[in-house]
Amino acid sequence: MANSMTRCFLSYGLGVIQDQDIRPQIQQAYDDAVQMTTTIQDIFTAEEIPIPVGFTNQDVNIKAKRLFQDTFFLDYINKMGKLGTAQYARYHSGSSRQDIRAFFSNCISQSSAMYDHSTETKLAKGLLIRSPYIAISNKVEHAGNKQYFSGVNPFSDTRSLNAVEISHLSLNMETNILGVMISTAFGQTAASQKVREYMLKGKDMAKKHIKTFGKLLAGSDIQAPMTWDSSIVDSTDAPFSDKLMMYHMSLLSASGIGNYGLAAAQSLRSDLAMTYPRLAADIAQFTKDGADIMVKNGWLEVPPQAADRNKLIKQKRK
């Protein structure tokens, strides 16, 4: 489903992109999504598993007016390459069959290559946002006392952020910046008033999270990543169906919750460990609201699930 959505999203991009440095990479990402989708369909067919409906040409209008600048698509595949590499690694480590492991290994390689190539192009074009840089001590250090974990106690000093915490804050700021851009674009073009309102809510939430992360970085005199709001133009001509846009937001929300969970687990300052779950709760409620809209419109396609044994027993009794 995700790859069929990506195929639709990038097919529109191929119709509007003019930059000849960016276009070949979007074409490769599109080809990868098509190939992955076809392979999964073949596996499902062989196992007699129903193939998800996913997304088709009915969900994209490749003739729609330009909604994104070319640089947006470069940043988009860069972020998707980063997220995809981590996601496929989890799928790979949870698989036992040799052919499935081989498939996910190939997906990891393709996602990693997409991230590498898009990063090099962003660097060459002066578009790469440099990650925060800190001076490294010339000796190994150990926590001197429990104050190392302090962050919410008003009667103790809060230590500066460490490298791992800075990395997570920076990454989550970047993904929320992408969320602002996508929710803005989707809000401009959605047909349904409910969907437009939902996208506006997502935009406001992402901006709130960006502000929170930026404040935490600034507290240690760390420069926050810049925004890319200029990558969206003022078109209201819809390239995508409301169904596709809602599904895309659900994927971004799921990735956000996963990123926050990992960041909370690896952050040693107590204020960070408390902030991430609170913000994750915001996303969880946002996701629930989105699922309600999708259910109401018949857009929520669910994966296979285990049989309800209690229900079968009750039916047998009747």
Tab-separated table of C-alpha atoms in Angstrom:
chain	number	residue	atom	x	y	z
A	1	MET	CA	0.000	0.000	0.000
A	2	ALA	CA	2.795	2.394	0.900
A	3	ASN	CA	4.664	1.709	-2.330
A	4	SER	CA	1.534	2.065	-4.469
A	5	MET	CA	0.987	5.436	-2.766
A	6	THR	CA	4.599	6.408	-3.437
A	7	ARG	CA	4.227	5.435	-7.095
A	8	CYS	CA	1.246	7.797	-7.426
A	9	PHE	CA	2.976	10.599	-5.523
A	10	LEU	CA	6.161	10.442	-7.607
A	11	SER	CA	4.331	9.991	-10.927
A	12	TYR	CA	2.914	13.464	-10.340
A	13	GLY	CA	6.391	14.715	-9.485
A	14	LEU	CA	7.768	13.385	-12.759
A	15	GLY	CA	5.141	15.430	-14.560
A	16	VAL	CA	6.234	18.761	-13.068
A	17	ILE	CA	9.960	18.451	-12.256
A	18	GLN	CA	12.226	20.443	-14.575
A	19	ASP	CA	15.578	20.224	-12.770
A	20	GLN	CA	17.621	17.638	-14.679
A	21	ASP	CA	19.778	16.906	-11.619
A	22	ILE	CA	16.736	15.977	-9.564
A	23	ARG	CA	14.528	14.271	-12.141
A	24	PRO	CA	16.659	11.077	-12.605
A	25	GLN	CA	16.571	10.446	-8.861
A	26	ILE	CA	12.799	10.831	-8.723
A	27	GLN	CA	12.554	8.457	-11.687
A	28	GLN	CA	14.714	5.897	-9.857
A	29	ALA	CA	12.614	6.217	-6.692
A	30	TYR	CA	9.472	5.750	-8.805
A	31	ASP	CA	10.938	2.661	-10.510
A	32	ASP	CA	11.913	1.202	-7.126
A	33	ALA	CA	8.359	1.688	-5.794
A	34	VAL	CA	6.892	-0.033	-8.876
A	35	GLN	CA	9.333	-2.936	-8.580
A	36	MET	CA	8.665	-3.397	-4.845
A	37	THR	CA	4.907	-3.322	-5.408
A	38	THR	CA	5.130	-5.930	-8.181
A	39	THR	CA	7.300	-8.248	-6.077
A	40	ILE	CA	4.919	-8.070	-3.117
A	41	GLN	CA	1.957	-8.768	-5.409
A	42	ASP	CA	3.733	-11.862	-6.750
A	43	ILE	CA	4.412	-13.108	-3.202
A	44	PHE	CA	0.791	-12.567	-2.179
A	45	THR	CA	-0.493	-14.286	-5.310
A	46	ALA	CA	1.714	-17.326	-4.702
A	47	GLU	CA	0.460	-17.546	-1.099
A	48	GLU	CA	-3.185	-16.928	-2.127
A	49	ILE	CA	-3.294	-13.787	0.007
A	50	PRO	CA	-5.707	-11.074	-1.199
A	51	ILE	CA	-3.778	-8.198	-2.788
A	52	PRO	CA	-4.584	-4.847	-1.144
A	53	VAL	CA	-6.397	-2.302	-3.293
A	54	GLY	CA	-3.877	0.345	-2.327
A	55	PHE	CA	-3.692	3.278	-4.719
A	56	THR	CA	-4.148	3.472	-8.461
A	57	ASN	CA	-4.140	6.024	-11.265
A	58	GLN	CA	-7.562	7.095	-9.972
A	59	ASP	CA	-5.812	8.597	-6.948
A	60	VAL	CA	-3.467	10.906	-8.857
A	61	ASN	CA	-3.893	13.632	-11.473
A	62	ILE	CA	-0.529	13.922	-13.202
A	63	LYS	CA	-1.843	16.909	-15.176
A	64	ALA	CA	-2.555	18.988	-12.074
A	65	LYS	CA	-0.791	22.323	-11.734
A	66	ARG	CA	2.529	22.549	-9.913
A	67	LEU	CA	2.065	22.304	-6.145
A	68	PHE	CA	5.702	21.749	-5.071
A	69	GLN	CA	9.010	23.215	-6.146
A	70	ASP	CA	11.525	20.737	-7.580
A	71	THR	CA	13.628	20.979	-4.408
A	72	PHE	CA	10.710	19.616	-2.374
A	73	PHE	CA	10.809	16.297	-4.229
A	74	LEU	CA	14.549	16.040	-3.619
A	75	ASP	CA	14.047	16.645	0.105
A	76	TYR	CA	11.072	14.250	0.077
A	77	ILE	CA	12.993	11.256	-1.287
A	78	ASN	CA	15.869	12.126	1.037
A	79	LYS	CA	13.600	11.846	4.085
A	80	MET	CA	11.813	8.781	2.679
A	81	GLY	CA	15.170	7.125	2.031
A	82	LYS	CA	16.175	7.691	5.642
A	83	LEU	CA	12.850	6.473	7.043
A	84	GLY	CA	12.655	3.565	4.595
A	85	THR	CA	16.103	2.257	5.471
A	86	ALA	CA	15.169	2.039	9.155
A	87	GLN	CA	11.681	0.642	8.479
A	88	TYR	CA	12.833	-2.090	6.103
A	89	ALA	CA	15.585	-3.067	8.553
A	90	ARG	CA	12.889	-3.749	11.164
A	91	TYR	CA	10.887	-5.798	8.648
A	92	HIS	CA	14.008	-7.743	7.689
A	93	SER	CA	14.916	-8.573	11.288
A	94	GLY	CA	11.358	-9.822	11.871
A	95	SER	CA	11.301	-12.177	8.866
A	96	SER	CA	12.341	-15.840	8.765
A	97	ARG	CA	11.770	-16.992	5.183
A	98	GLN	CA	14.839	-16.669	2.973
A	99	ASP	CA	12.992	-15.065	0.047
A	100	ILE	CA	11.310	-12.487	2.299
A	101	ARG	CA	14.614	-11.621	3.961
A	102	ALA	CA	16.198	-11.279	0.521
A	103	PHE	CA	13.388	-8.962	-0.583
A	104	PHE	CA	13.765	-6.688	2.442
A	105	SER	CA	17.550	-6.705	2.067
A	106	ASN	CA	17.060	-5.362	-1.431
A	107	CYS	CA	14.601	-2.749	-0.116
A	108	ILE	CA	17.188	-1.621	2.432
A	109	SER	CA	19.802	-1.258	-0.310
A	110	GLN	CA	17.454	0.753	-2.525
A	111	SER	CA	16.349	3.056	0.308
A	112	SER	CA	19.931	3.565	1.435
A	113	ALA	CA	21.045	4.385	-2.117
A	114	MET	CA	18.157	6.857	-2.476
A	115	TYR	CA	19.225	8.603	0.713
A	116	ASP	CA	22.905	8.665	-0.322
A	117	HIS	CA	22.292	10.019	-3.836
A	118	SER	CA	19.766	12.647	-2.737
A	119	THR	CA	22.101	13.778	0.071
A	120	GLU	CA	24.961	14.257	-2.398
A	121	THR	CA	22.684	16.237	-4.741
A	122	LYS	CA	21.467	18.458	-1.896
A	123	LEU	CA	25.081	19.061	-0.899
A	124	ALA	CA	26.085	19.948	-4.459
A	125	LYS	CA	23.166	22.380	-4.783
A	126	GLY	CA	23.783	24.027	-1.420
A	127	LEU	CA	20.477	22.681	-0.050
A	128	LEU	CA	21.778	20.330	2.623
A	129	ILE	CA	20.885	21.450	6.119
A	130	ARG	CA	23.961	20.779	8.253
A	131	SER	CA	23.307	18.807	11.397
A	132	PRO	CA	24.180	20.573	14.668
A	133	TYR	CA	27.889	20.405	15.470
A	134	ILE	CA	29.424	20.306	18.935
A	135	ALA	CA	32.986	20.294	20.189
A	136	ILE	CA	34.046	16.872	21.467
A	137	SER	CA	36.024	16.490	24.684
A	138	ASN	CA	39.506	14.991	24.362
A	139	LYS	CA	38.875	12.553	27.209
A	140	VAL	CA	36.249	10.007	28.246
A	141	GLU	CA	33.769	11.377	30.772
A	142	HIS	CA	31.491	9.695	33.327
A	143	ALA	CA	28.341	11.002	34.989
A	144	GLY	CA	29.450	12.511	38.281
A	145	ASN	CA	26.086	12.280	40.041
A	146	LYS	CA	22.343	11.888	39.540
A	147	GLN	CA	22.061	15.502	38.340
A	148	TYR	CA	23.129	14.210	34.926
A	149	PHE	CA	19.529	12.988	34.530
A	150	SER	CA	17.960	16.185	35.861
A	151	GLY	CA	15.771	18.282	33.614
A	152	VAL	CA	12.550	19.025	35.468
A	153	ASN	CA	13.817	19.816	38.961
A	154	PRO	CA	13.731	23.637	39.347
A	155	PHE	CA	16.231	23.448	42.231
A	156	SER	CA	19.032	21.819	40.229
A	157	ASP	CA	20.972	22.868	37.152
A	158	THR	CA	20.046	21.260	33.831
A	159	ARG	CA	23.077	19.957	31.963
A	160	SER	CA	23.590	20.749	28.287
A	161	LEU	CA	22.306	18.274	25.707
A	162	ASN	CA	24.528	15.377	24.741
A	163	ALA	CA	25.248	14.267	21.158
A	164	VAL	CA	22.576	11.551	21.069
A	165	GLU	CA	19.872	13.896	22.391
A	166	ILE	CA	20.834	16.615	19.903
A	167	SER	CA	20.688	14.094	17.062
A	168	HIS	CA	17.139	13.025	17.945
A	169	LEU	CA	15.903	16.589	18.443
A	170	SER	CA	17.367	17.640	15.099
A	171	LEU	CA	15.938	14.622	13.245
A	172	ASN	CA	12.482	15.120	14.730
A	173	MET	CA	12.567	18.800	13.833
A	174	GLU	CA	13.388	17.923	10.218
A	175	THR	CA	10.592	15.357	9.937
A	176	ASN	CA	8.108	17.848	11.406
A	177	ILE	CA	9.258	20.464	8.891
A	178	LEU	CA	8.390	17.948	6.165
A	179	GLY	CA	5.060	17.392	7.924
A	180	VAL	CA	4.305	21.127	7.826
A	181	MET	CA	5.001	21.258	4.097
A	182	ILE	CA	2.921	18.202	3.232
A	183	SER	CA	-0.045	19.125	5.445
A	184	THR	CA	0.005	22.648	3.983
A	185	ALA	CA	-0.014	21.334	0.414
A	186	PHE	CA	-2.709	18.757	1.159
A	187	GLY	CA	-4.823	21.306	3.015
A	188	GLN	CA	-4.718	23.641	0.000
A	189	THR	CA	-5.951	20.980	-2.402
A	190	ALA	CA	-8.256	18.591	-0.487
A	191	ALA	CA	-11.824	18.344	-1.758
A	192	SER	CA	-13.433	17.550	1.604
A	193	GLN	CA	-13.857	20.265	4.223
A	194	LYS	CA	-13.186	17.676	6.939
A	195	VAL	CA	-9.909	16.698	5.298
A	196	ARG	CA	-8.869	20.339	4.911
A	197	GLU	CA	-9.560	20.969	8.591
A	198	TYR	CA	-7.619	17.825	9.487
A	199	MET	CA	-4.594	18.960	7.485
A	200	LEU	CA	-4.710	22.373	9.157
A	201	LYS	CA	-4.734	20.635	12.539
A	202	GLY	CA	-1.718	18.572	11.462
A	203	LYS	CA	0.127	21.679	10.323
A	204	ASP	CA	-0.492	23.439	13.635
A	205	MET	CA	0.595	20.365	15.604
A	206	ALA	CA	3.829	19.984	13.608
A	207	LYS	CA	4.634	23.672	14.123
A	208	LYS	CA	4.065	23.305	17.862
A	209	HIS	CA	6.431	20.340	17.990
A	210	ILE	CA	9.051	22.215	15.951
A	211	LYS	CA	8.849	25.098	18.404
A	212	THR	CA	9.267	22.711	21.357
A	213	PHE	CA	12.323	21.009	19.865
A	214	GLY	CA	13.827	24.333	18.815
A	215	LYS	CA	13.480	25.695	22.339
A	216	LEU	CA	15.219	22.629	23.759
A	217	LEU	CA	18.098	22.998	21.307
A	218	ALA	CA	18.366	26.719	21.949
A	219	GLY	CA	18.659	26.000	25.670
A	220	SER	CA	22.059	24.450	24.904
A	221	ASP	CA	22.953	27.150	22.343
A	222	ILE	CA	22.366	24.745	19.433
A	223	GLN	CA	21.106	26.200	16.143
A	224	ALA	CA	17.834	24.602	14.999
A	225	PRO	CA	17.411	23.416	11.371
A	226	MET	CA	15.853	25.948	9.008
A	227	THR	CA	12.387	25.548	7.481
A	228	TRP	CA	11.461	24.849	3.838
A	229	ASP	CA	8.054	26.530	3.658
A	230	SER	CA	8.964	28.150	0.311
A	231	SER	CA	8.866	24.719	-1.377
A	232	ILE	CA	5.036	24.909	-1.575
A	233	VAL	CA	3.343	27.113	-4.175
A	234	ASP	CA	-0.152	28.599	-3.904
A	235	SER	CA	-1.987	26.188	-6.228
A	236	THR	CA	-5.334	24.713	-5.151
A	237	ASP	CA	-5.475	22.235	-8.042
A	238	ALA	CA	-5.509	18.764	-6.447
A	239	PRO	CA	-2.901	16.265	-7.718
A	240	PHE	CA	-4.038	13.577	-5.264
A	241	SER	CA	-7.265	12.064	-3.973
A	242	ASP	CA	-8.357	12.785	-0.411
A	243	LYS	CA	-7.954	9.061	0.285
A	244	LEU	CA	-4.279	9.131	-0.726
A	245	MET	CA	-3.573	12.288	1.260
A	246	MET	CA	-5.151	10.877	4.421
A	247	TYR	CA	-3.187	7.631	4.076
A	248	HIS	CA	0.037	9.572	3.544
A	249	MET	CA	-0.557	11.529	6.736
A	250	SER	CA	-1.204	8.288	8.631
A	251	LEU	CA	2.203	6.960	7.497
A	252	LEU	CA	3.955	10.143	8.591
A	253	SER	CA	2.156	10.023	11.944
A	254	ALA	CA	3.164	6.396	12.532
A	255	SER	CA	6.793	7.253	11.731
A	256	GLY	CA	6.621	10.218	14.098
A	257	ILE	CA	5.378	8.104	17.002
A	258	GLY	CA	8.147	5.568	16.347
A	259	ASN	CA	10.814	8.271	16.198
A	260	TYR	CA	9.585	9.837	19.449
A	261	GLY	CA	9.570	6.478	21.207
A	262	LEU	CA	13.165	5.781	20.187
A	263	ALA	CA	14.226	9.299	21.153
A	264	ALA	CA	12.622	8.979	24.590
A	265	ALA	CA	14.376	5.664	25.192
A	266	GLN	CA	17.790	7.094	24.284
A	267	SER	CA	17.479	10.485	26.020
A	268	LEU	CA	18.908	10.606	29.553
A	269	ARG	CA	17.642	14.043	30.573
A	270	SER	CA	14.367	13.666	32.449
A	271	ASP	CA	12.654	16.589	30.711
A	272	LEU	CA	13.275	14.988	27.303
A	273	ALA	CA	12.103	11.581	28.510
A	274	MET	CA	8.842	13.244	29.585
A	275	THR	CA	8.443	15.540	26.558
A	276	TYR	CA	8.527	12.866	23.867
A	277	PRO	CA	5.651	10.753	25.282
A	278	ARG	CA	3.545	13.896	25.693
A	279	LEU	CA	4.111	14.900	22.079
A	280	ALA	CA	3.574	11.305	20.933
A	281	ALA	CA	0.165	11.441	22.630
A	282	ASP	CA	-0.658	14.463	20.436
A	283	ILE	CA	0.188	12.449	17.331
A	284	ALA	CA	-1.769	9.423	18.585
A	285	GLN	CA	-4.912	11.530	18.993
A	286	PHE	CA	-4.311	13.134	15.597
A	287	THR	CA	-3.953	9.661	14.058
A	288	LYS	CA	-7.178	8.510	15.731
A	289	ASP	CA	-9.043	11.515	14.318
A	290	GLY	CA	-7.657	10.707	10.878
A	291	ALA	CA	-8.666	7.054	11.160
A	292	ASP	CA	-12.221	8.137	12.002
A	293	ILE	CA	-12.355	10.210	8.808
A	294	MET	CA	-10.988	7.312	6.759
A	295	VAL	CA	-13.461	4.816	8.243
A	296	LYS	CA	-16.395	7.158	7.618
A	297	ASN	CA	-15.407	7.477	3.958
A	298	GLY	CA	-14.566	3.796	3.443
A	299	TRP	CA	-10.855	4.545	2.865
A	300	LEU	CA	-9.284	2.510	5.685
A	301	GLU	CA	-7.975	-0.768	4.292
A	302	VAL	CA	-6.956	-3.100	7.120
A	303	PRO	CA	-4.342	-5.895	7.091
A	304	PRO	CA	-5.274	-9.569	7.626
A	305	GLN	CA	-6.057	-10.349	11.236
A	306	ALA	CA	-6.319	-13.371	13.489
A	307	ALA	CA	-9.649	-15.185	13.688
A	308	ASP	CA	-11.957	-14.180	16.544
A	309	ARG	CA	-12.172	-17.572	18.275
A	310	ASN	CA	-14.802	-16.452	20.794
A	311	LYS	CA	-17.004	-15.218	17.955
A	312	LEU	CA	-16.632	-18.528	16.124
A	313	ILE	CA	-17.587	-20.442	19.257
A	314	LYS	CA	-20.691	-18.329	19.775
A	315	GLN	CA	-21.708	-18.761	16.126
A	316	LYS	CA	-21.259	-22.531	16.450
A	317	ARG	CA	-23.573	-22.606	19.450
A	318	LYS	CA	-26.298	-20.879	17.485
